[in-house]
CSV table of C-alpha atoms and ligand atoms in Angstrom, one decimal:
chain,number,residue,atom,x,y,z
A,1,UNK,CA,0.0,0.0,0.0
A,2,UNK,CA,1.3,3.3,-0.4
A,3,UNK,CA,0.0,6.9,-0.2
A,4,UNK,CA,-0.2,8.2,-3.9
A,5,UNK,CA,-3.6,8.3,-4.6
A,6,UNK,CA,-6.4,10.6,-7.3
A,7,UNK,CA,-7.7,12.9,-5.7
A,8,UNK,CA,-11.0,14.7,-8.0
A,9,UNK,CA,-9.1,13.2,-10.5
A,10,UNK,CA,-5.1,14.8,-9.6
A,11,UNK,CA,-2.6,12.2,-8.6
A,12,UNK,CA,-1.5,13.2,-5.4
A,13,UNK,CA,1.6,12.2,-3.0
A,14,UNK,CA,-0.5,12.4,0.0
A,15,UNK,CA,-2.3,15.6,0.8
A,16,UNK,CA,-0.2,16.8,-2.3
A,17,UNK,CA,-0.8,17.9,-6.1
A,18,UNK,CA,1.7,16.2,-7.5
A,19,UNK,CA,1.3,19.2,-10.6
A,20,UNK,CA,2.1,21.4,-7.7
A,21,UNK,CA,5.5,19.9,-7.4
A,22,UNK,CA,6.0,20.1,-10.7
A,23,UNK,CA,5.2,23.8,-10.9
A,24,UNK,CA,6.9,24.4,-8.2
A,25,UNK,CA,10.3,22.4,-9.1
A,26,UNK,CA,9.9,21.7,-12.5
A,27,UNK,CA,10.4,18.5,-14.4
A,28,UNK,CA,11.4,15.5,-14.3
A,29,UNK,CA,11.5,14.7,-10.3
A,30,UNK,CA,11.1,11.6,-7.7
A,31,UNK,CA,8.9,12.2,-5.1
A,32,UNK,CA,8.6,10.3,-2.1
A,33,UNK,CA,6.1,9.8,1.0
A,34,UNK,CA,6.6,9.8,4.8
A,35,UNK,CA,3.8,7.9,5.1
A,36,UNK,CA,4.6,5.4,3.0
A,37,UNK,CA,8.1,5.2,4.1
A,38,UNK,CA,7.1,5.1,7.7
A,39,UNK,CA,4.2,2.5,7.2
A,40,UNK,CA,6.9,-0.1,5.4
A,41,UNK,CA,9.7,0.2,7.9
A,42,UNK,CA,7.0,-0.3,10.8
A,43,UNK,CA,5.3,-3.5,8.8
A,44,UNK,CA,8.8,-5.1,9.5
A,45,UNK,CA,9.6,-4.2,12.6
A,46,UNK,CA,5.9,-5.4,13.6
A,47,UNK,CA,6.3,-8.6,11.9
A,48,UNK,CA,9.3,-9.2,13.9
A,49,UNK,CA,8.0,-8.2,17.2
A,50,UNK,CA,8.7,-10.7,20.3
A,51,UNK,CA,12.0,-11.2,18.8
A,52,UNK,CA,15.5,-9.3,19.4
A,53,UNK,CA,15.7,-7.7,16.2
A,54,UNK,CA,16.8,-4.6,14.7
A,55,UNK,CA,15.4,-4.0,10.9
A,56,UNK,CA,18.7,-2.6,8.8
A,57,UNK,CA,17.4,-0.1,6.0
A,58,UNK,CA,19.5,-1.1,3.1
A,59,UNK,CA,20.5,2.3,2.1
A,60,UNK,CA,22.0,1.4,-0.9
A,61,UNK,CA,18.3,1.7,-2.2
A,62,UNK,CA,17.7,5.0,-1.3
A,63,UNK,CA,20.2,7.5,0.6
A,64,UNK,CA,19.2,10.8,0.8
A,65,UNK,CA,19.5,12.7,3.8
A,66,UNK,CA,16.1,12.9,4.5
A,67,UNK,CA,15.1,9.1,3.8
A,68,UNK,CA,17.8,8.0,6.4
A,69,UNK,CA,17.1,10.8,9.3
A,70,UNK,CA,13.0,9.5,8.9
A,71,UNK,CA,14.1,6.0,9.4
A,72,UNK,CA,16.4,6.6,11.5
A,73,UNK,CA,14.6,8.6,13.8
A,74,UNK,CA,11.8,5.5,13.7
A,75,UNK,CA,14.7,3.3,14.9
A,76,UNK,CA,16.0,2.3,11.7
A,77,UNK,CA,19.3,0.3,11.6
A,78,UNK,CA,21.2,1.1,8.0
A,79,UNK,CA,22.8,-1.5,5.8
A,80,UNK,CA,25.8,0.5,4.3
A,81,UNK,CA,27.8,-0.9,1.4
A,82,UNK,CA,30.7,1.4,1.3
A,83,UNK,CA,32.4,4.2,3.0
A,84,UNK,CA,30.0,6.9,1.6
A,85,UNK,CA,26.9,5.4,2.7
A,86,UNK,CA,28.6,5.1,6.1
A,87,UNK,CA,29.1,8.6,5.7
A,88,UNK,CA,25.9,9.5,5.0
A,89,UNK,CA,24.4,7.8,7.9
A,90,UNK,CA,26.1,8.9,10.3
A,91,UNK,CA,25.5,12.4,8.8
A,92,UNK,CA,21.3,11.5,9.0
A,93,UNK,CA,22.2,11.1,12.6
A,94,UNK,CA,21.9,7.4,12.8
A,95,UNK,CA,25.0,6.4,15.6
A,96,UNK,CA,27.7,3.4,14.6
A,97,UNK,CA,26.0,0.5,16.7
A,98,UNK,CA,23.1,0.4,14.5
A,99,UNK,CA,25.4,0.8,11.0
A,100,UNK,CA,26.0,-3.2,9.9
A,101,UNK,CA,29.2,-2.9,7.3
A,102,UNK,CA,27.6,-5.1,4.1
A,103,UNK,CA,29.4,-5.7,1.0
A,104,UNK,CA,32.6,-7.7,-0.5
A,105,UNK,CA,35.2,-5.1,-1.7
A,106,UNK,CA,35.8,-3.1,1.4
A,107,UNK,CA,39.1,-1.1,1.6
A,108,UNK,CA,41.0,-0.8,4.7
A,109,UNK,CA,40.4,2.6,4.8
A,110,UNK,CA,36.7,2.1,5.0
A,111,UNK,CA,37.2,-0.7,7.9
A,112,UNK,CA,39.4,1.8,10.0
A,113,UNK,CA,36.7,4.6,9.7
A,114,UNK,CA,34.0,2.5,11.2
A,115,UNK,CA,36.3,1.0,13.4
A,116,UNK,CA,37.1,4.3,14.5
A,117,UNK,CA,33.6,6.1,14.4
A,118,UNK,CA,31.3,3.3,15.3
A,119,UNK,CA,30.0,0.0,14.0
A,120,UNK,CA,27.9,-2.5,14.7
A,121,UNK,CA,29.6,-5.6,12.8
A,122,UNK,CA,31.0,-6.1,9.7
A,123,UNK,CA,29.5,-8.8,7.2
A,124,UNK,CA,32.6,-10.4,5.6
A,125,UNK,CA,32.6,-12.0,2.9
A,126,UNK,CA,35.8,-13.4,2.0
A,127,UNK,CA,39.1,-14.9,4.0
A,128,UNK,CA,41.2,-11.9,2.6
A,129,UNK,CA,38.8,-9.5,4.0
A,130,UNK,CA,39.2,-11.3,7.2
A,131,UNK,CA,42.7,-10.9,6.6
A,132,UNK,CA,42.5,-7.4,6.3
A,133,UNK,CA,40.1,-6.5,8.7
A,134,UNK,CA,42.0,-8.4,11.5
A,135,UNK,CA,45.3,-6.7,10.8
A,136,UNK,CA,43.1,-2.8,10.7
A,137,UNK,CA,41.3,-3.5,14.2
A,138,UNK,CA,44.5,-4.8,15.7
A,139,UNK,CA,46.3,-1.8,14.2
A,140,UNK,CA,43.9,-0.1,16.1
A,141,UNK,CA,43.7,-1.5,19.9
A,142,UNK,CA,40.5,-2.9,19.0
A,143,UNK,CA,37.7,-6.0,18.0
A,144,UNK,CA,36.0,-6.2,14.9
A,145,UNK,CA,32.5,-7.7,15.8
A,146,UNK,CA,31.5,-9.6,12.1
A,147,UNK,CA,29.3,-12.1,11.0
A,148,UNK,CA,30.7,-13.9,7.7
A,149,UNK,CA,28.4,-14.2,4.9
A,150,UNK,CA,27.4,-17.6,3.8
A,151,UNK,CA,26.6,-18.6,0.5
A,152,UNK,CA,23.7,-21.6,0.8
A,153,UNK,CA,23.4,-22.1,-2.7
A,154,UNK,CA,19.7,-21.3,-2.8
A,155,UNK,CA,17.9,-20.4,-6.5
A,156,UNK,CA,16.6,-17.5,-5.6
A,157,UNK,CA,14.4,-17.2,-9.0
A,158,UNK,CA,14.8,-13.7,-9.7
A,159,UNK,CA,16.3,-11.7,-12.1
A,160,UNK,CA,20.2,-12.6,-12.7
A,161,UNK,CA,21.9,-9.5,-12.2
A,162,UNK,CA,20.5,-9.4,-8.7
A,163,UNK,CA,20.6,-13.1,-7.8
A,164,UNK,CA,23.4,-13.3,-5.2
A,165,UNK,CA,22.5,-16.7,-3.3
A,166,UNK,CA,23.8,-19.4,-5.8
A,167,UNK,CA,27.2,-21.1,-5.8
A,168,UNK,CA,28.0,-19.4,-9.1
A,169,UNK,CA,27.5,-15.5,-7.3
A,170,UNK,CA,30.6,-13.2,-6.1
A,171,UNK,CA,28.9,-13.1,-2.8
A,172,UNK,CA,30.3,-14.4,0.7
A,173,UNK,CA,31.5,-17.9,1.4
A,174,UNK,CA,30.6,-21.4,0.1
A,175,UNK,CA,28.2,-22.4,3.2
A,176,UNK,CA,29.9,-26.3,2.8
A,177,UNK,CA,32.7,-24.5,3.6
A,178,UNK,CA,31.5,-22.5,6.8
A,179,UNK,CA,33.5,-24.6,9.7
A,180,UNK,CA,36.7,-24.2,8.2
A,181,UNK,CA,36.2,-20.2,7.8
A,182,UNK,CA,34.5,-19.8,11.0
A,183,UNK,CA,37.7,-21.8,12.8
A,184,UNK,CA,39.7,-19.8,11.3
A,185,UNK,CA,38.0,-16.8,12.1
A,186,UNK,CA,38.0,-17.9,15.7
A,187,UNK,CA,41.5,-17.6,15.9
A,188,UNK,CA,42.2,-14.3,14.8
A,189,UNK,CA,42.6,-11.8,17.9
A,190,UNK,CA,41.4,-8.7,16.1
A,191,UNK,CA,37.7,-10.2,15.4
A,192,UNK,CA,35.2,-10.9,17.3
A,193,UNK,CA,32.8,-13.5,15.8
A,194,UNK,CA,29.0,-13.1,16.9
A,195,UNK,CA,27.1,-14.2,14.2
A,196,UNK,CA,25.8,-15.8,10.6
A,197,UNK,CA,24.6,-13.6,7.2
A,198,UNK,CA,23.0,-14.2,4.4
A,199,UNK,CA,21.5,-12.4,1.3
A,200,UNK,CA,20.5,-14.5,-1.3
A,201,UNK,CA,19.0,-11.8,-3.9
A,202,UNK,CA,16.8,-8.7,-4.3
A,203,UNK,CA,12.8,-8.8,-5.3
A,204,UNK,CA,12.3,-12.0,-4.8
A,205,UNK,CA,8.3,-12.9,-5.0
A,206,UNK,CA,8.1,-15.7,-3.3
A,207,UNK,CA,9.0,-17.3,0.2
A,208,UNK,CA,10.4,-20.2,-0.6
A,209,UNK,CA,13.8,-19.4,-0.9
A,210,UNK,CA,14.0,-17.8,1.8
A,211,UNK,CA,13.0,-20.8,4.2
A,212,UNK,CA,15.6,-22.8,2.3
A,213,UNK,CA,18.2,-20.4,2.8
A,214,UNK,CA,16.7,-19.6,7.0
A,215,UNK,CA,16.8,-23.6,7.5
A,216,UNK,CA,20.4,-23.9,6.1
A,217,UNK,CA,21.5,-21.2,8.9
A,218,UNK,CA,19.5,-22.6,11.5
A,219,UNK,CA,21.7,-25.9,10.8
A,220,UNK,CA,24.7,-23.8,10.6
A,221,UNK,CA,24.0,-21.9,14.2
A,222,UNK,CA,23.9,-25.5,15.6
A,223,UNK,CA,27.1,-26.8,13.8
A,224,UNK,CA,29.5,-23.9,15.0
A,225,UNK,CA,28.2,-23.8,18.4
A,226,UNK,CA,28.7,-27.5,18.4
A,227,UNK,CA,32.2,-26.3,17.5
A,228,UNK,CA,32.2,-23.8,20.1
A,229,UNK,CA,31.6,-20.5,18.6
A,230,UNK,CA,29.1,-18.0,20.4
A,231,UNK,CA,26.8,-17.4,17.5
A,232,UNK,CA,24.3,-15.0,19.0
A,233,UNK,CA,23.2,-12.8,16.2
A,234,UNK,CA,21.9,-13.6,12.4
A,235,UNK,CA,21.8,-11.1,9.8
A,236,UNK,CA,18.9,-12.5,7.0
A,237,UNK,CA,19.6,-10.1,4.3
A,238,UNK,CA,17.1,-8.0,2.4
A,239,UNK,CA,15.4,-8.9,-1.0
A,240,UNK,CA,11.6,-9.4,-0.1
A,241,UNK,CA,9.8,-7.9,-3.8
A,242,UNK,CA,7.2,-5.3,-4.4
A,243,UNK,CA,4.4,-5.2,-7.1
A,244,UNK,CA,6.0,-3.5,-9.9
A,245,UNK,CA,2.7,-4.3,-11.9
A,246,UNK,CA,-0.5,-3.9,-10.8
A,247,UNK,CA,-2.0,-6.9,-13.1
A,248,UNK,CA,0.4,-9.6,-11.3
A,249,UNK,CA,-0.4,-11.0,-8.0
A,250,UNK,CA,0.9,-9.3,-5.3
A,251,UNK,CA,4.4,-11.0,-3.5
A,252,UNK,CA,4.4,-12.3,-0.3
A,253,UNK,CA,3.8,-9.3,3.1
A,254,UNK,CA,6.4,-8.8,5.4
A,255,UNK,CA,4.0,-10.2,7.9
A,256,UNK,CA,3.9,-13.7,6.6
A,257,UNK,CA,7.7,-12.9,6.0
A,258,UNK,CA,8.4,-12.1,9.8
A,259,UNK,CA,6.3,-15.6,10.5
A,260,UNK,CA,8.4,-17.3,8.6
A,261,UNK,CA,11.6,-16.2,10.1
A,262,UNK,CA,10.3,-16.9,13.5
A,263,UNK,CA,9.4,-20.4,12.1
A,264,UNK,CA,13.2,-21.3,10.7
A,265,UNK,CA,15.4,-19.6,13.2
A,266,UNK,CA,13.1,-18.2,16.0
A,267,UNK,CA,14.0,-21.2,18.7
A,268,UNK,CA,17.7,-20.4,18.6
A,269,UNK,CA,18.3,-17.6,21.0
A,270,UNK,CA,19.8,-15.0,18.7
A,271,UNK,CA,19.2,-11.9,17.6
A,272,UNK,CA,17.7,-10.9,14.4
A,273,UNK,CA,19.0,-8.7,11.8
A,274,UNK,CA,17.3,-8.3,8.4
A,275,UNK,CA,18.3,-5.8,5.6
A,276,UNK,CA,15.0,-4.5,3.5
A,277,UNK,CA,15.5,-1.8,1.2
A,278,UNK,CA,13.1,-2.1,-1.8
A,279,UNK,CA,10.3,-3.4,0.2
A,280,UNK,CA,10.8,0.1,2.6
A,281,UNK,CA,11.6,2.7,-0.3
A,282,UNK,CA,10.0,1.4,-3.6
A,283,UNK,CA,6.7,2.2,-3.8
A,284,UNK,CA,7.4,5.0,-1.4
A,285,UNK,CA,8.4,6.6,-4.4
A,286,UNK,CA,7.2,8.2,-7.9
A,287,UNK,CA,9.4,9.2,-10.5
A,288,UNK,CA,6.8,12.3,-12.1
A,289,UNK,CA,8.1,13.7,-16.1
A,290,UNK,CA,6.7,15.5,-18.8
A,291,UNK,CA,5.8,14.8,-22.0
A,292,UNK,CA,7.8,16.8,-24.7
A,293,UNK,CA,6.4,15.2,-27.5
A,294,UNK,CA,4.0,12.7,-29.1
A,295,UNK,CA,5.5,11.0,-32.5
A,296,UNK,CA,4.0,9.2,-35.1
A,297,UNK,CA,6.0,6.5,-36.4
A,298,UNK,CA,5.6,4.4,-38.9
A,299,UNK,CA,3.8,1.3,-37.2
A,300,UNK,CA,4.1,2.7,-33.5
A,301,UNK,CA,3.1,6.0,-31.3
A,302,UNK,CA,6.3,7.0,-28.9
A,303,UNK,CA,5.6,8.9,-26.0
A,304,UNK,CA,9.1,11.4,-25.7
A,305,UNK,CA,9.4,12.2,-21.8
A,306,UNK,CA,11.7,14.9,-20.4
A,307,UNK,CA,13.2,12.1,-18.4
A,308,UNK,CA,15.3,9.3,-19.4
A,309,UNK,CA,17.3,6.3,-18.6
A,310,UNK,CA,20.1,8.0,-17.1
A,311,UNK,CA,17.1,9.5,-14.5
A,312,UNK,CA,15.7,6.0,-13.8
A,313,UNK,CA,17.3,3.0,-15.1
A,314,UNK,CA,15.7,0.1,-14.1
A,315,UNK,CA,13.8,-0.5,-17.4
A,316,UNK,CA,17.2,-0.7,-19.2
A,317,UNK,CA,19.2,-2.3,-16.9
A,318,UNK,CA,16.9,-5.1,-15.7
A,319,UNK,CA,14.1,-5.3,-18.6
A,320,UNK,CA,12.0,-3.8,-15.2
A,321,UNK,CA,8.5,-2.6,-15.4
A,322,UNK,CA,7.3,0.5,-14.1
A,323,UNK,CA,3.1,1.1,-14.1
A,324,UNK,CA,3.1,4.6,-16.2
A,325,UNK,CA,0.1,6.6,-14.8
A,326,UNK,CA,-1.0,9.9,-15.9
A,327,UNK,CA,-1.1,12.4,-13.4
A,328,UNK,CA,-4.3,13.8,-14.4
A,329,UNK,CA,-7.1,11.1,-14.3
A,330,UNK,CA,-8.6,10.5,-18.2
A,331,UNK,CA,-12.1,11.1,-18.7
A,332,UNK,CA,-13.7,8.0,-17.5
A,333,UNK,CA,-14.4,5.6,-20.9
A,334,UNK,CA,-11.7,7.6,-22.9
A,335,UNK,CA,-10.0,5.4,-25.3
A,336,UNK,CA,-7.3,3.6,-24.6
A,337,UNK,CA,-3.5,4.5,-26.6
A,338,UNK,CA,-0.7,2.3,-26.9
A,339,UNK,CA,2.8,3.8,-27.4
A,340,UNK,CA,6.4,2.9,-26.8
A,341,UNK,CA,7.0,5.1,-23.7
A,342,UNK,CA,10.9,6.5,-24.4
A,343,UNK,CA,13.5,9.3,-22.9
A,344,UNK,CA,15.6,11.9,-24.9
A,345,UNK,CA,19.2,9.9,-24.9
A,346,UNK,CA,21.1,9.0,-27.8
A,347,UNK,CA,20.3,5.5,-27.0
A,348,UNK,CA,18.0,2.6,-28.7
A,349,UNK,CA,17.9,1.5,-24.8
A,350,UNK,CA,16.6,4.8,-23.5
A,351,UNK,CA,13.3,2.8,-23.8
A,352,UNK,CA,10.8,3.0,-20.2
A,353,UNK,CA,8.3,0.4,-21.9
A,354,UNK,CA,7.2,-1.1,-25.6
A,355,UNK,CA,3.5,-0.9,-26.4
A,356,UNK,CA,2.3,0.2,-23.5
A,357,UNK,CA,-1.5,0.6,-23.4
A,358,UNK,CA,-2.3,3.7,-21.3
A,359,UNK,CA,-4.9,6.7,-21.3
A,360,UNK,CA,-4.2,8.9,-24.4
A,361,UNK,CA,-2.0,12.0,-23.6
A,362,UNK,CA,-0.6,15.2,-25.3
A,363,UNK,CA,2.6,17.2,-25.5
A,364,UNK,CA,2.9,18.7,-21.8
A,365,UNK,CA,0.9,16.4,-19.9
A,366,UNK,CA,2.3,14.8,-16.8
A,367,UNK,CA,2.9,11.1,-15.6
A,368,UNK,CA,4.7,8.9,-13.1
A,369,UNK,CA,6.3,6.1,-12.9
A,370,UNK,CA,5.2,4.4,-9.4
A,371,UNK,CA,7.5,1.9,-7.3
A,372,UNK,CA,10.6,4.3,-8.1
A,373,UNK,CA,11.6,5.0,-4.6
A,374,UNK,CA,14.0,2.2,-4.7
A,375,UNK,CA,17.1,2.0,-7.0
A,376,UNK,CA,15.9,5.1,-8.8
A,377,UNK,CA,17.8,8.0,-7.7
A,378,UNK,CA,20.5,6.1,-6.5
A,379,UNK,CA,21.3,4.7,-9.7
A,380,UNK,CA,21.0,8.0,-11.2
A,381,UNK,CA,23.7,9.9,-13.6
A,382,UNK,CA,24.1,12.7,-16.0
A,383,UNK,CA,24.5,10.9,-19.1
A,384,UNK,CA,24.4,13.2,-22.0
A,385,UNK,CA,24.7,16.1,-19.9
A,386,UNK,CA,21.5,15.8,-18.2
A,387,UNK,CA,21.9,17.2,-14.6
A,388,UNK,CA,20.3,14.9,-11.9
A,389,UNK,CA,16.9,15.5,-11.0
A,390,UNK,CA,16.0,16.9,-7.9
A,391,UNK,CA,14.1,14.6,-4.8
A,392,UNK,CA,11.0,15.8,-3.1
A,393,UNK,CA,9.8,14.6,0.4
A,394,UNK,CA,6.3,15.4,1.2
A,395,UNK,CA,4.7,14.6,4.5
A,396,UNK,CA,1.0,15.6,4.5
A,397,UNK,CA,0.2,18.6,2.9
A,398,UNK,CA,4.0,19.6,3.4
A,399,UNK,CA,6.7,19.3,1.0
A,400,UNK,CA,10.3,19.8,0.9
A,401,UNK,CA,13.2,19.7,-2.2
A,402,UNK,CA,15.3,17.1,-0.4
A,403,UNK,CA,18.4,17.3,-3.0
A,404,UNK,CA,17.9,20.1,-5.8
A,405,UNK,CA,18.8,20.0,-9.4
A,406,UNK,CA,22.0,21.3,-9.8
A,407,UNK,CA,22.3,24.1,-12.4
A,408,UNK,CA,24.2,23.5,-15.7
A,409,UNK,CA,27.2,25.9,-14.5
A,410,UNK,CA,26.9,23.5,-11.4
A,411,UNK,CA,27.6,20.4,-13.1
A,412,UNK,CA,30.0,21.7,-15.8
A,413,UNK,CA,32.4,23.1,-12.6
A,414,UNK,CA,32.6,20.0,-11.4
A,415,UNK,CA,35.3,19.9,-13.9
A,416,UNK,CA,38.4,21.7,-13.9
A,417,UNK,CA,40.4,22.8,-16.8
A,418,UNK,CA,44.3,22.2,-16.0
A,419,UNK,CA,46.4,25.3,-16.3
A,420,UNK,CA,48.9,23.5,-18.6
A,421,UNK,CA,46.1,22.9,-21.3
B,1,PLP,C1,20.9,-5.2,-2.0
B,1,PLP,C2,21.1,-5.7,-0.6
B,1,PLP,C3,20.0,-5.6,0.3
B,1,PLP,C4,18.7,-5.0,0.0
B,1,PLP,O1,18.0,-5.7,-1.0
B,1,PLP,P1,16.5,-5.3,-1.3
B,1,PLP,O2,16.1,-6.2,-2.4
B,1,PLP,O3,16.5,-3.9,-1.7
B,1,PLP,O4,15.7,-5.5,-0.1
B,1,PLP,C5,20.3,-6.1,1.6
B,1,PLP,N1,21.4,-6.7,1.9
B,1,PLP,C6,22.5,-6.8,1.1
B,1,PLP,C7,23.7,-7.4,1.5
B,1,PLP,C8,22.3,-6.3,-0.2
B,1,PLP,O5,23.3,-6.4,-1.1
């Protein structure tokens, strides 16, 4: 559910016009909701009630400012994936011991920052990066608390560029080789080794990965404590999906989600991590752009938006859908138009959708993509010149530019001529 709604026929972001927005800050923008930000975090946190938990935002879905101080301030953990997300959320305000350290490239420099400012564990996810992180904390006078990131070799049946859970993936450690790592871990003096982690993939639809994946760490807590290691906190990952499309069914709730992790590895005493970012930030978002043009081609109408692939790159990047609504309700029975629904780049793939049947509209008129709160902006650049377009936070009948669009003699100095030239 999420709080973007017609209102006497004008799409709104709660109590707001979303053509108000684009008066006010011109077009193309995201726009995202409190509410519905608020609402998704606090579905998870619910679900997991009764159990020592702690519900890690994976920022690297959504990190503005503004996104990380709301969650944060609801409680919000944050899953960071490099040194700037850290950065950034300890900038929103958010202190070290709820920051978990995610990812499998970290730099030493990155490890001694949060060593430094404030962590609550590391997930590693190889033995150099034990390696490396032992040697930095010990450098330092200090432990490292990590889990280590298991592979279980789960299909996670989604798309492949975000599938991380196979045997095949980059990601974390073969789980049939688990004892060895953790014994080694053990034995290093500059880490302290409190838990398990897994991710298997991102918008995945349906649970049953999952409880393959939570039943092969269940196993796993028993093993290494068998072993002797005081595993007393799992970190589950993110990846539950969202309705891109309003036509399929809709995936599984975080309820039934939260049931089901309290079914696998509820019994064992630990505590609870889980990383959600799409689930929290997608459909708390809109992506609103203009129409610049309507032209006929030979077999096909294309729809020519002010916004583009470098602005929202799902579509090209994962073959993603995005429901296209316009912002101004058609007359009720209007005809339906079908068109191929395309940016300005110099690029076959600046393509949002292919014969897209949606309620006839002109040169000027407005529309958003929904469910573009997560991996949207983030995954923004300014391809062909095109700076990046600015975020909007409303709450109620308030809203707020949350990162504006940069001018052109703004992005061009970015640059710097060198004297010799
Ligand atoms: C991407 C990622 C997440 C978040 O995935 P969503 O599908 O957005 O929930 C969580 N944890 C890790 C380690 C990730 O790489």
């Amino acid at each position: 559910m999420d709080h973007f709604l017609y209102r006497d026929g004008a799409l709104c972001a709660e109590d707001v016009r979303l053509e108000d927005i684009a008066a006010q800050v011109g077009t193309p923008f995201y726009v995202y909701s409190s509410a519905t930000l608020t609402r998704h975090f606090k579905l998870f946190d619910d679900a997991l009630e009764g159990t020592d938990h702690l519900v890690c935002f994976a920022m690297k879905s959504n990190s503005n400012q503004a996104v990380i101080k709301l969650l944060g301030d609801l409680g919000a953990g944050m899953d960071v994936v490099s040194g700037g997300e850290y950065a950034r959320a300890r900038a929103a305000g958010v202190p070290g011991e709820r920051i978990v350290f995610s990812g499998i490239g970290k730099t030493r420099e990155e490890m001694r920052t949060a060593l430094n400012s404030g962590i609550r564990q590391f997930n590693v996810e190889s033995e150099p990066e034990l390696a490396a992180l032992n040697e930095v904390a010990l450098s330092l006078g200090v432990t490292a608390p990590i889990t280590i990131r298991v592979n279980p070799d789960v299909d996670a049946k989604t798309h492949a560029k975000i599938a991380t859970g196979k045997s095949e993936n980059k990601f974390g450690i073969p789980i049939s080789r688990a004892r060895e790592v953790y014994t080694h871990a053990a034995g290093l003096k500059g880490l302290d080794v409190i838990g398990i982690d897994v991710h298997i993939g991102s918008q995945l639809t349906d649970l049953a990965p999952f409880e393959a994946a939570y039943l092969k760490v269940a196993d796993l807590t028993k093993t290494l404590r068998a072993d002797g290691h005081n595993i007393r906190r799992l970190d589950l990952g993110g990846g539950l999906g969202i309705p891109y499309e309003r036509s399929n069914s809709a995936p599984p709730l975080p309820t039934e989600y939260g049931a089901l992790i309290k079914r696998t590895v509820g019994d064992l005493g630990c505590e609870i991590e889980i990383e959600p970012g799409r689930l929290i930030s997608g459909n708390a978002g809109l992506m609103v752009s203009r129409v610049i043009y309507v032209k006929e081609g030979e077999d096909r109408k294309f729809l020519i938006l002010d916004a583009a692939m470098n602005d929202l790159i799902r579509p090209a990047m994962y073959d993603a859908w995005h429901d296209i609504d316009p912002v101004i309700e058609a007359a009720p029975g209007a005809e339906r138009a079908t068109y191929d629904v395309v940016g300005p780049v110099c690029e076959s793939g600046d393509t949002f959708a292919k014969g897209r049947a949606m309620a006839p509209l002109s040169a000027g008129d407005l529309v958003a993509f929904r469910s573009a709160g997560a991996y949207g902006a983030v995954m923004s650049s300014e391809y062909n010149s095109r700076p990046l377009i600015p975020e909007v936070l409303v709450m109620g009948d308030q809203f707020a530019v949350i990162r504006p669009r940069p001018t052109y003699e703004e992005m061009i100095n970015r640059d710097t001529i060198p004297a010799w030239l």
